[in-house]
Amino acid sequence: MDAFTTHTGTAAPLRRSAVDTDQIIPAEYLKRITRTGFEDGLFIAWRTNEPDFVLNQPQYAAASILVAGPDFGTGSSREHANWALLDGGFRVVISSRFADIFRNNSTKSGLLTVVLPQDQVEALWTAVEADPALPVTVDLQARTVAYGDTVVPFEIDDYVRWRLLEGLDDVGLTERHLGDIEAFEANRPGFLPKAQPVA
Amino acid sequence: MPKTLAEKVYEAHVVRSAAGEPDLLYIDLHLVHEVTSPQAFDGLRAAGRTVRRPDLTMATEDHNVPTLDILAPIADPVSRAQIEALRANAAEFGIRLAPMGDRDQGIVHVIGPQLGLTQPGMTIVCGDSHTSTHGAFGALAFGIGTSEVEHVLATQTLPQYRPKQMAVTVNGELPPGVSAKDIILAVIAQIGTNGAQGHVIEYRGSAIEALSMEARMTICNMSIEAGAKAGLIAPDQTTTDFLKGRPHAPQGADWDAAVEYWSTLRTDEGAVFDAEVVIDAATLSPFVTWGTNPGQGLPIEGVVPDPADFADEGQRKAAEQALAYMGLTPGTPLREIEVDTVFLGSCTNGRIEDLRVAAELLRGRKIDPGTRMLVVPGSVGVKAQAEAEGLDTVFLEAGAEWRGAGCSMCLGMNPDQLKPGERSASTSNRNFQGRQGKGGRTHLVSPSVAAATALTGKLTAPADLEMAGV
Ligand code: SF4
């Protein structure tokens, strides 16, 4: 995973709530067996059917920060939704509320999810609609979103922030505690099932 | 301190906890399927890691599999590559796989319980959000992303934060023709698709205790549609009766020890929930969705709502967008909505009991000539059981299609898809835009509403059939 410290880019206003993972990337685009190459499926139905969909507008084509309505990422556990956003050029998604699995996946894939109160989301929508070229800076070190004269603080779990800043791989961190895992395994009840076939 | 069931299961699996860090949770069973695993196995290979506990890991093929001609090679080369990657990975890392055609193959959330691998008090994960299904046994079961799949493969653990606790209590007796699916659709309509975010839901109360294991699985399955981390139900006699004698259920002295442990798995008197919802089962009726998320549902006697009636601006916009996509007009009685497709199947309602309920309504009748009905058993085991009971004949004689096992039209990764503009009544769990095929429109329903709808070609409750002259 790439480390994330600070990112400056332009932002696309996605004025929709409860954007589910089937909209971010539909099932038929999940068949790749690689971790990249999912940009084709990103918001494909809206990109195809709605000429004025925000990402079809040339002024937002280079956006790297997506500013979405509440409950972004509901639905399936597909990390492909994160990968598709990353492949589509996004480094940050801002919303007032994210679905848990989506948010959790983002902390593993290196896509930063930033929670701002809904009124701050609306202010940002208004600002980037007035000036699509407005630079927006998301600073994970300082925990702020800054644009024009506005600086908005956001909260993020300390541990998650540390991992993102360092670009640390969870598996490596857990492997430091192998002794604890072995000790736990030694005490698991004998009646628990094994998945190997039984006669 | 009194504890909830979910807290007990969680605490029994904490390998390590330290201030300022997530807990490390041990995973008792890891289920794997072809869509969310290839990148995880690649990650292992790239780092030179192995699967720590292949004996606690099981893989199956379900999302991509065709439900016709299952022994022929998959026609779609990309689907085929994904299945082949799973086969190669399972062989390389020593993981048991139930491939297409195997007697144990099926939707991952159907085969775990069927094999008896899903047991009370366990932690169970899968790269699939409907892993919450397994909570019906009193297990803490939740969906994870591909990075986490890799983490569990490598370490058999997951870093986790303690979830919040929500109680959904359903008391009283369900009216005839009203089922578990209607309970959970009503719960989601009430609390919303993010109403349980960050929480584990414990379903309790006399109406829940009266349910079969299949019905409990239907309810826990859709916990994620309310945004919950997981959903569970305390194990009881119904649970042990279901498990006894299954291939992976404990035997002899192990069985006795297990049953004794399971009897401790209930929420203590006085345990505190962060949120509570109470529902009177007697007030429920068959539920159907009208919109494009599972929270947009109403009792079948209702009408398509008017977006203008939603006080919340976000909900109003969501309703407008949903009605435009669904091609529905406010005020239309739900019972007048015509469908062209009925899908009976999925990890929500593709179990033997679901097929029995639907077959009972179809027996000796013919489905509407303008409607096609796909019946897709959740597993090869369910299919075999249904055929032993003659249900396949009932479906075929009624004019429905009897298919092989898999996810099928629940998400349309295989050829079973709606065409643009087609409308289905579906027993699956998601009515998202395009979920069942590009431009397809989905109404979520219970198995009995699905069967009644197939008979009339319009959204229909079983109780309406007599009036409709069917
Ligand atoms: S049946 Fe549907 S919801 Fe269930 S695992 Fe398959 S695709 Fe997912």
PDB file of C-alpha atoms in Angstrom, chain A residues 15-18 20-23 26-35 38 45-46 50 70-72 74-80 83 97-101 104-105 108-109 122 157-160 169-172 174-175 177-178 180-182 184-185 188-199, chain B residues 12-16 20-22 24 26 28 35-36 38-39 42 49 52-58 64 76 78-79 82 96 117 119 122 127-129 143-148 150-151 154-155 157 159 161 194 197-198 224 227 247-248 250 254 257-258 261 314 317-318 321 411 413 430 432-433 435 438:
ATOM      1  CA  ARG A  15     -24.667  14.930  -5.184  1.00  0.00           C
ATOM      2  CA  ARG A  16     -26.161  11.529  -4.435  1.00  0.00           C
ATOM      3  CA  SER A  17     -26.820   9.680  -1.209  1.00  0.00           C
ATOM      4  CA  ALA A  18     -26.469   5.959  -0.507  1.00  0.00           C
ATOM      5  CA  ASP A  20     -23.950   1.535  -3.302  1.00  0.00           C
ATOM      6  CA  THR A  21     -21.043  -0.620  -4.427  1.00  0.00           C
ATOM      7  CA  ASP A  22     -23.058  -1.944  -7.382  1.00  0.00           C
ATOM      8  CA  GLN A  23     -23.111   1.642  -8.687  1.00  0.00           C
ATOM      9  CA  PRO A  26     -21.195  -3.516 -11.107  1.00  0.00           C
ATOM     10  CA  ALA A  27     -20.668  -7.263 -10.708  1.00  0.00           C
ATOM     11  CA  GLU A  28     -19.824  -7.946 -14.326  1.00  0.00           C
ATOM     12  CA  TYR A  29     -16.660  -5.841 -13.893  1.00  0.00           C
ATOM     13  CA  LEU A  30     -15.457  -7.914 -10.942  1.00  0.00           C
ATOM     14  CA  LYS A  31     -14.110 -10.768 -13.000  1.00  0.00           C
ATOM     15  CA  ARG A  32     -10.517  -9.607 -13.277  1.00  0.00           C
ATOM     16  CA  ILE A  33      -8.045 -11.518 -11.174  1.00  0.00           C
ATOM     17  CA  THR A  34      -5.605  -8.616 -10.850  1.00  0.00           C
ATOM     18  CA  ARG A  35      -5.666  -5.735  -8.370  1.00  0.00           C
ATOM     19  CA  PHE A  38     -11.007  -1.636 -12.769  1.00  0.00           C
ATOM     20  CA  ALA A  45     -24.095   2.847 -15.653  1.00  0.00           C
ATOM     21  CA  TRP A  46     -24.261   6.535 -14.800  1.00  0.00           C
ATOM     22  CA  GLU A  50     -26.520  10.122 -17.940  1.00  0.00           C
ATOM     23  CA  PRO A  70     -24.182  10.432   2.916  1.00  0.00           C
ATOM     24  CA  ASP A  71     -23.919   6.626   3.166  1.00  0.00           C
ATOM     25  CA  PHE A  72     -21.327   6.176   0.470  1.00  0.00           C
ATOM     26  CA  THR A  74     -23.244   0.612   1.063  1.00  0.00           C
ATOM     27  CA  GLY A  75     -23.783  -2.947  -0.122  1.00  0.00           C
ATOM     28  CA  SER A  76     -21.230  -5.541  -1.022  1.00  0.00           C
ATOM     29  CA  SER A  77     -17.809  -6.148   0.511  1.00  0.00           C
ATOM     30  CA  ARG A  78     -16.061  -5.845  -2.865  1.00  0.00           C
ATOM     31  CA  GLU A  79     -12.721  -4.089  -2.389  1.00  0.00           C
ATOM     32  CA  HIS A  80     -12.938  -3.682  -6.164  1.00  0.00           C
ATOM     33  CA  TRP A  83      -9.639  -0.256  -6.536  1.00  0.00           C
ATOM     34  CA  ARG A  97     -21.116   8.852   6.384  1.00  0.00           C
ATOM     35  CA  PHE A  98     -19.558   5.741   4.887  1.00  0.00           C
ATOM     36  CA  ALA A  99     -20.691   2.128   4.992  1.00  0.00           C
ATOM     37  CA  ASP A 100     -18.428   0.188   7.365  1.00  0.00           C
ATOM     38  CA  ILE A 101     -16.941  -2.422   5.044  1.00  0.00           C
ATOM     39  CA  ASN A 104     -12.535  -0.496   6.349  1.00  0.00           C
ATOM     40  CA  ASN A 105     -11.406  -1.655   2.908  1.00  0.00           C
ATOM     41  CA  LYS A 108      -6.222  -1.319   3.472  1.00  0.00           C
ATOM     42  CA  SER A 109      -6.168  -0.181  -0.130  1.00  0.00           C
ATOM     43  CA  GLU A 122     -22.480  21.023   1.042  1.00  0.00           C
ATOM     44  CA  ASP A 157      -8.664   6.927  14.286  1.00  0.00           C
ATOM     45  CA  ASP A 158      -5.020   7.358  15.437  1.00  0.00           C
ATOM     46  CA  TYR A 159      -4.014   3.822  14.614  1.00  0.00           C
ATOM     47  CA  VAL A 160      -5.527   3.932  11.122  1.00  0.00           C
ATOM     48  CA  ASP A 169       0.880  -3.659   5.637  1.00  0.00           C
ATOM     49  CA  ASP A 170      -1.429  -5.200   8.247  1.00  0.00           C
ATOM     50  CA  VAL A 171      -0.190  -8.730   7.712  1.00  0.00           C
ATOM     51  CA  GLY A 172       3.358  -7.723   8.581  1.00  0.00           C
ATOM     52  CA  THR A 174       0.153  -9.019  12.848  1.00  0.00           C
ATOM     53  CA  GLU A 175       3.046 -11.358  12.210  1.00  0.00           C
ATOM     54  CA  HIS A 177       2.356 -11.285  17.363  1.00  0.00           C
ATOM     55  CA  LEU A 178       2.765 -14.826  16.172  1.00  0.00           C
ATOM     56  CA  ASP A 180       0.084 -14.731  20.870  1.00  0.00           C
ATOM     57  CA  ILE A 181      -1.624 -16.481  17.977  1.00  0.00           C
ATOM     58  CA  GLU A 182       0.097 -19.770  18.766  1.00  0.00           C
ATOM     59  CA  PHE A 184      -4.432 -18.834  21.512  1.00  0.00           C
ATOM     60  CA  GLU A 185      -4.525 -21.800  19.167  1.00  0.00           C
ATOM     61  CA  ARG A 188      -9.045 -23.648  21.316  1.00  0.00           C
ATOM     62  CA  PRO A 189     -11.734 -26.198  22.283  1.00  0.00           C
ATOM     63  CA  GLY A 190     -11.351 -29.593  20.629  1.00  0.00           C
ATOM     64  CA  PHE A 191     -14.967 -29.707  19.427  1.00  0.00           C
ATOM     65  CA  LEU A 192     -14.525 -26.876  16.915  1.00  0.00           C
ATOM     66  CA  PRO A 193     -14.890 -28.064  13.315  1.00  0.00           C
ATOM     67  CA  LYS A 194     -12.193 -28.580  10.711  1.00  0.00           C
ATOM     68  CA  ALA A 195     -12.984 -27.886   7.077  1.00  0.00           C
ATOM     69  CA  GLN A 196     -11.199 -30.919   5.677  1.00  0.00           C
ATOM     70  CA  PRO A 197     -13.587 -33.451   4.118  1.00  0.00           C
ATOM     71  CA  VAL A 198     -15.045 -36.047   6.477  1.00  0.00           C
ATOM     72  CA  ALA A 199     -15.668 -39.606   5.384  1.00  0.00           C
TER      73      ALA A 199
ATOM     74  CA  ALA B  12     -13.700 -15.448  23.527  1.00  0.00           C
ATOM     75  CA  HIS B  13     -11.707 -14.791  20.341  1.00  0.00           C
ATOM     76  CA  VAL B  14      -9.440 -11.914  21.343  1.00  0.00           C
ATOM     77  CA  VAL B  15      -5.863 -13.069  20.758  1.00  0.00           C
ATOM     78  CA  ARG B  16      -4.330  -9.813  21.860  1.00  0.00           C
ATOM     79  CA  GLY B  20      -4.612   2.428  21.049  1.00  0.00           C
ATOM     80  CA  GLU B  21      -4.641  -0.544  18.709  1.00  0.00           C
ATOM     81  CA  PRO B  22      -7.419  -2.688  17.322  1.00  0.00           C
ATOM     82  CA  LEU B  24      -6.581  -9.087  17.185  1.00  0.00           C
ATOM     83  CA  TYR B  26      -9.045 -15.247  15.986  1.00  0.00           C
ATOM     84  CA  ASP B  28     -12.559 -20.131  13.439  1.00  0.00           C
ATOM     85  CA  VAL B  35     -14.582 -13.384  -6.917  1.00  0.00           C
ATOM     86  CA  THR B  36     -12.907 -11.832  -3.872  1.00  0.00           C
ATOM     87  CA  PRO B  38      -7.593 -14.190  -6.456  1.00  0.00           C
ATOM     88  CA  GLN B  39      -5.824 -10.942  -5.490  1.00  0.00           C
ATOM     89  CA  ASP B  42      -1.493 -13.312  -5.317  1.00  0.00           C
ATOM     90  CA  ARG B  49       3.556 -16.472   2.663  1.00  0.00           C
ATOM     91  CA  ARG B  52      -1.729 -20.546   8.101  1.00  0.00           C
ATOM     92  CA  ARG B  53      -4.718 -22.837   8.677  1.00  0.00           C
ATOM     93  CA  PRO B  54      -5.888 -24.544   5.489  1.00  0.00           C
ATOM     94  CA  ASP B  55      -7.830 -26.861   7.793  1.00  0.00           C
ATOM     95  CA  LEU B  56     -10.033 -23.926   8.860  1.00  0.00           C
ATOM     96  CA  THR B  57     -10.552 -22.694   5.311  1.00  0.00           C
ATOM     97  CA  MET B  58     -13.031 -23.851   2.703  1.00  0.00           C
ATOM     98  CA  ASN B  64     -19.904 -16.976 -11.662  1.00  0.00           C
ATOM     99  CA  ASP B  76     -17.464 -16.606 -20.672  1.00  0.00           C
ATOM    100  CA  VAL B  78     -13.289 -14.094 -17.894  1.00  0.00           C
ATOM    101  CA  SER B  79     -15.626 -16.029 -15.593  1.00  0.00           C
ATOM    102  CA  GLN B  82     -11.685 -16.632 -12.232  1.00  0.00           C
ATOM    103  CA  ARG B  96     -10.608 -27.855   0.311  1.00  0.00           C
ATOM    104  CA  LEU B 117     -19.324 -26.175   9.545  1.00  0.00           C
ATOM    105  CA  GLN B 119     -21.710 -23.651  14.620  1.00  0.00           C
ATOM    106  CA  MET B 122     -17.655 -19.350  16.257  1.00  0.00           C
ATOM    107  CA  GLY B 127     -15.015 -12.005   1.395  1.00  0.00           C
ATOM    108  CA  ASP B 128     -18.727 -11.451   1.004  1.00  0.00           C
ATOM    109  CA  SER B 129     -21.050  -9.088   2.830  1.00  0.00           C
ATOM    110  CA  GLY B 143     -18.045  -9.916   5.492  1.00  0.00           C
ATOM    111  CA  ILE B 144     -14.537  -8.673   4.719  1.00  0.00           C
ATOM    112  CA  GLY B 145     -12.672  -7.185   1.771  1.00  0.00           C
ATOM    113  CA  THR B 146      -9.927  -8.818  -0.247  1.00  0.00           C
ATOM    114  CA  SER B 147      -7.047  -7.312   1.776  1.00  0.00           C
ATOM    115  CA  GLU B 148      -8.611  -8.841   4.862  1.00  0.00           C
ATOM    116  CA  GLU B 150      -5.323 -12.129   2.535  1.00  0.00           C
ATOM    117  CA  HIS B 151      -4.793 -11.241   6.192  1.00  0.00           C
ATOM    118  CA  ALA B 154      -1.869 -15.558   6.262  1.00  0.00           C
ATOM    119  CA  THR B 155      -2.565 -15.282   9.990  1.00  0.00           C
ATOM    120  CA  THR B 157      -6.737 -13.494  12.596  1.00  0.00           C
ATOM    121  CA  PRO B 159      -7.533  -6.667  13.540  1.00  0.00           C
ATOM    122  CA  TYR B 161     -12.640  -2.859  16.757  1.00  0.00           C
ATOM    123  CA  ASN B 194     -27.477   2.558   7.514  1.00  0.00           C
ATOM    124  CA  GLN B 197     -24.015   1.001  11.066  1.00  0.00           C
ATOM    125  CA  GLY B 198     -21.221  -0.043  13.427  1.00  0.00           C
ATOM    126  CA  ILE B 224     -25.892  -5.952   6.157  1.00  0.00           C
ATOM    127  CA  GLY B 227     -25.645  -1.419   7.506  1.00  0.00           C
ATOM    128  CA  PRO B 247     -21.026 -34.032   8.457  1.00  0.00           C
ATOM    129  CA  HIS B 248     -18.942 -31.523  10.439  1.00  0.00           C
ATOM    130  CA  PRO B 250     -19.164 -32.633  16.705  1.00  0.00           C
ATOM    131  CA  ASP B 254     -17.314 -33.560  21.655  1.00  0.00           C
ATOM    132  CA  ALA B 257     -19.072 -30.581  25.374  1.00  0.00           C
ATOM    133  CA  ALA B 258     -20.166 -28.393  22.485  1.00  0.00           C
ATOM    134  CA  TYR B 261     -20.830 -24.561  25.741  1.00  0.00           C
ATOM    135  CA  GLY B 314     -31.860  13.290   0.881  1.00  0.00           C
ATOM    136  CA  LYS B 317     -34.072  12.869  -3.890  1.00  0.00           C
ATOM    137  CA  ALA B 318     -33.320   9.181  -3.408  1.00  0.00           C
ATOM    138  CA  GLN B 321     -34.152   8.818  -8.526  1.00  0.00           C
ATOM    139  CA  LEU B 411     -26.202 -10.478  -9.079  1.00  0.00           C
ATOM    140  CA  MET B 413     -22.354 -12.400 -12.946  1.00  0.00           C
ATOM    141  CA  ARG B 430     -30.486  -6.298  -3.157  1.00  0.00           C
ATOM    142  CA  PHE B 432     -29.745  -1.824  -6.382  1.00  0.00           C
ATOM    143  CA  GLN B 433     -29.798  -0.308  -9.878  1.00  0.00           C
ATOM    144  CA  ARG B 435     -27.897  -5.509  -9.737  1.00  0.00           C
ATOM    145  CA  LYS B 438     -27.980  -3.690 -16.740  1.00  0.00           C
TER     146      LYS B 438
END
